[in-house]
mmCIF file of C-alpha atoms in Angstrom:
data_model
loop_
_atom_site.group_PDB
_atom_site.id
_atom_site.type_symbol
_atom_site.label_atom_id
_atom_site.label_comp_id
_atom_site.label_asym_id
_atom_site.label_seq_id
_atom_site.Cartn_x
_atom_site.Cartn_y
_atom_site.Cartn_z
ATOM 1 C CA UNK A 1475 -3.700 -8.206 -19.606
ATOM 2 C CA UNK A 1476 -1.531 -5.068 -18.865
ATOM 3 C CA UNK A 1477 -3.330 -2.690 -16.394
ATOM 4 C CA UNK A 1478 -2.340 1.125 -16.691
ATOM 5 C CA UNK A 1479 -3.609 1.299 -13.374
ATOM 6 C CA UNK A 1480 -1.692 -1.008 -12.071
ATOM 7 C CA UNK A 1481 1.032 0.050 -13.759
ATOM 8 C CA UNK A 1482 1.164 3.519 -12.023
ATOM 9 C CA UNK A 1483 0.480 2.212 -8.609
ATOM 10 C CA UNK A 1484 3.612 0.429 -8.902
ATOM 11 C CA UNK A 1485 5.148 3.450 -9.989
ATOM 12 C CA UNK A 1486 6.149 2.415 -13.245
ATOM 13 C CA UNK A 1487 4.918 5.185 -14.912
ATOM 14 C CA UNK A 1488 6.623 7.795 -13.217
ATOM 15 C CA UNK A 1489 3.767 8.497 -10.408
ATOM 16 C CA UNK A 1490 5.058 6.236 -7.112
ATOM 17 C CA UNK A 1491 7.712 8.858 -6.173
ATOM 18 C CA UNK A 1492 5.249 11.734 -5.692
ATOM 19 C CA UNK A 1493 3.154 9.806 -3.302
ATOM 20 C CA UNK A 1494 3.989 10.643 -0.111
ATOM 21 C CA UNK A 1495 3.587 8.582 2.768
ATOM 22 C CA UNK A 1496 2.572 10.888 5.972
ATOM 23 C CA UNK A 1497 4.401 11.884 9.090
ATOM 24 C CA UNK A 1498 2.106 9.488 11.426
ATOM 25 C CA UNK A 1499 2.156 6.415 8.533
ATOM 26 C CA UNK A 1500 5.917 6.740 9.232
ATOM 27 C CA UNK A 1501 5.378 6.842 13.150
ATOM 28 C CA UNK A 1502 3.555 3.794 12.997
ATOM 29 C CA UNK A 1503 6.054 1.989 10.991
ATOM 30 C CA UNK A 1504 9.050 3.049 13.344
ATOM 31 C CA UNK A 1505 6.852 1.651 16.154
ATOM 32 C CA UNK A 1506 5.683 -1.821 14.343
ATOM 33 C CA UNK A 1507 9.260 -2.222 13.027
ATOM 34 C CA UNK A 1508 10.973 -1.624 17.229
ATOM 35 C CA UNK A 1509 7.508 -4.117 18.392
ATOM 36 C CA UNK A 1510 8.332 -6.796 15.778
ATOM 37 C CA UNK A 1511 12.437 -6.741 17.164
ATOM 38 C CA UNK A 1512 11.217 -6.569 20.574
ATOM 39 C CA UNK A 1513 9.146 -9.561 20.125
ATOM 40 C CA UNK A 1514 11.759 -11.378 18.127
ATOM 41 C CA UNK A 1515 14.546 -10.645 20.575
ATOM 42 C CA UNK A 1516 12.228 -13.555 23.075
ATOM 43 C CA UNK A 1517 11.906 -15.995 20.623
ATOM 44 C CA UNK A 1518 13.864 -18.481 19.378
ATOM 45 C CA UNK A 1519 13.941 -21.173 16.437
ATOM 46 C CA UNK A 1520 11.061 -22.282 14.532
ATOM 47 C CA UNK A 1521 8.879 -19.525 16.647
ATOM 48 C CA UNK A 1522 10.748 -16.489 15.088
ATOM 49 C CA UNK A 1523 10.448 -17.651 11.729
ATOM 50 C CA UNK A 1524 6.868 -18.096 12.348
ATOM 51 C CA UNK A 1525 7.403 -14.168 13.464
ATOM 52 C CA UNK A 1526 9.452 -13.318 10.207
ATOM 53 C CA UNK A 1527 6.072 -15.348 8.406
ATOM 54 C CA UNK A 1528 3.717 -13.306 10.262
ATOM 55 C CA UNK A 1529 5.492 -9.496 9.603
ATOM 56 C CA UNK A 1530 6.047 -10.796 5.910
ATOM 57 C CA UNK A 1531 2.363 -11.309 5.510
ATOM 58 C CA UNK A 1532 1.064 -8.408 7.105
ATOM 59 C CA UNK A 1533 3.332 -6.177 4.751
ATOM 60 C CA UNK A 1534 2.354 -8.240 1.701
ATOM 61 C CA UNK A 1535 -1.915 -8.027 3.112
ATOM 62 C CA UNK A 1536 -0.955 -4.004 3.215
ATOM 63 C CA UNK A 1537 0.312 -4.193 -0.325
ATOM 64 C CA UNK A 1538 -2.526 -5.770 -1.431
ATOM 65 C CA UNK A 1539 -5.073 -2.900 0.058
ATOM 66 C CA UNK A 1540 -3.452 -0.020 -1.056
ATOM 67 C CA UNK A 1541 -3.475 -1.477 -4.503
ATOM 68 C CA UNK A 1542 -7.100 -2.180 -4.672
ATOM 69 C CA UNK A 1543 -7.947 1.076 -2.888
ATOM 70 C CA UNK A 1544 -5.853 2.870 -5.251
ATOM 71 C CA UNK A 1545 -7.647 1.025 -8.328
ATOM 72 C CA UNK A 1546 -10.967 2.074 -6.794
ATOM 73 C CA UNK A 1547 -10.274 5.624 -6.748
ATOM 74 C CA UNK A 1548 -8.426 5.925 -9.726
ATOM 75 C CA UNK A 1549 -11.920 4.175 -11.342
ATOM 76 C CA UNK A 1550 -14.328 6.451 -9.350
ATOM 77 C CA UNK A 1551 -12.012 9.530 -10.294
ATOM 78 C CA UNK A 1552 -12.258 8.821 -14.180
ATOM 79 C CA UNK A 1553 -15.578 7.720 -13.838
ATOM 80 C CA UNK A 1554 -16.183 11.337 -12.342
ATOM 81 C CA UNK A 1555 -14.706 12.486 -15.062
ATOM 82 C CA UNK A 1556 -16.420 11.091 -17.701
ATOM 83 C CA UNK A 1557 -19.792 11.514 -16.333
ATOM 84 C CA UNK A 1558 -18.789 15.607 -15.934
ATOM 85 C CA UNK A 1559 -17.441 15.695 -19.596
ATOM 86 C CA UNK A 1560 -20.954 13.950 -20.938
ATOM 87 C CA UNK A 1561 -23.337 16.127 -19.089
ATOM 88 C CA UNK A 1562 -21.450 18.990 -20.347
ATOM 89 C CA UNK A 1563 -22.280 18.558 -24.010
#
């Protein structure tokens, strides 16, 4: 089944541009991003793909919580609204 929700976190519905990410969200991915090449500048072989694995999966876990925290709110908000609608009629 098509979620709406989802649908608008992904920004397919014309909302993902206006989020903004803030100035110290974009600090600490400057500073992950030099760690990560730092690290990967020691390793060698099979142990910086296992680095690659390891940065790949903590983006994707990342994904994966902003979606469901955005789902949460977006329920709570309309939830909100709903309940302020019904007790004012």
């Amino acid at each position: 089944m098509k979620s709406v929700i989802g649908e608008i976190y992904r920004g397919e519905r014309q909302f993902g541009e206006k989020i903004k990410e803030t100035e110290r969200y974009r600090e600490l991915c400057g500073k992950i991003s030099e760690l990560v090449c730092e690290i990967s500048e020691y390793l060698g072989g099979e142990m910086k793909s296992v680095m690659d694995e390891l940065e790949a999966a903590f983006k994707e876990r990342e994904a994966e919580a902003a979606e469901t925290r955005f789902k949460e709110g977006f329920k709570t908000g309309l939830l909100t609204g709903i309940e302020t609608v019904v007790q004012n009629f």
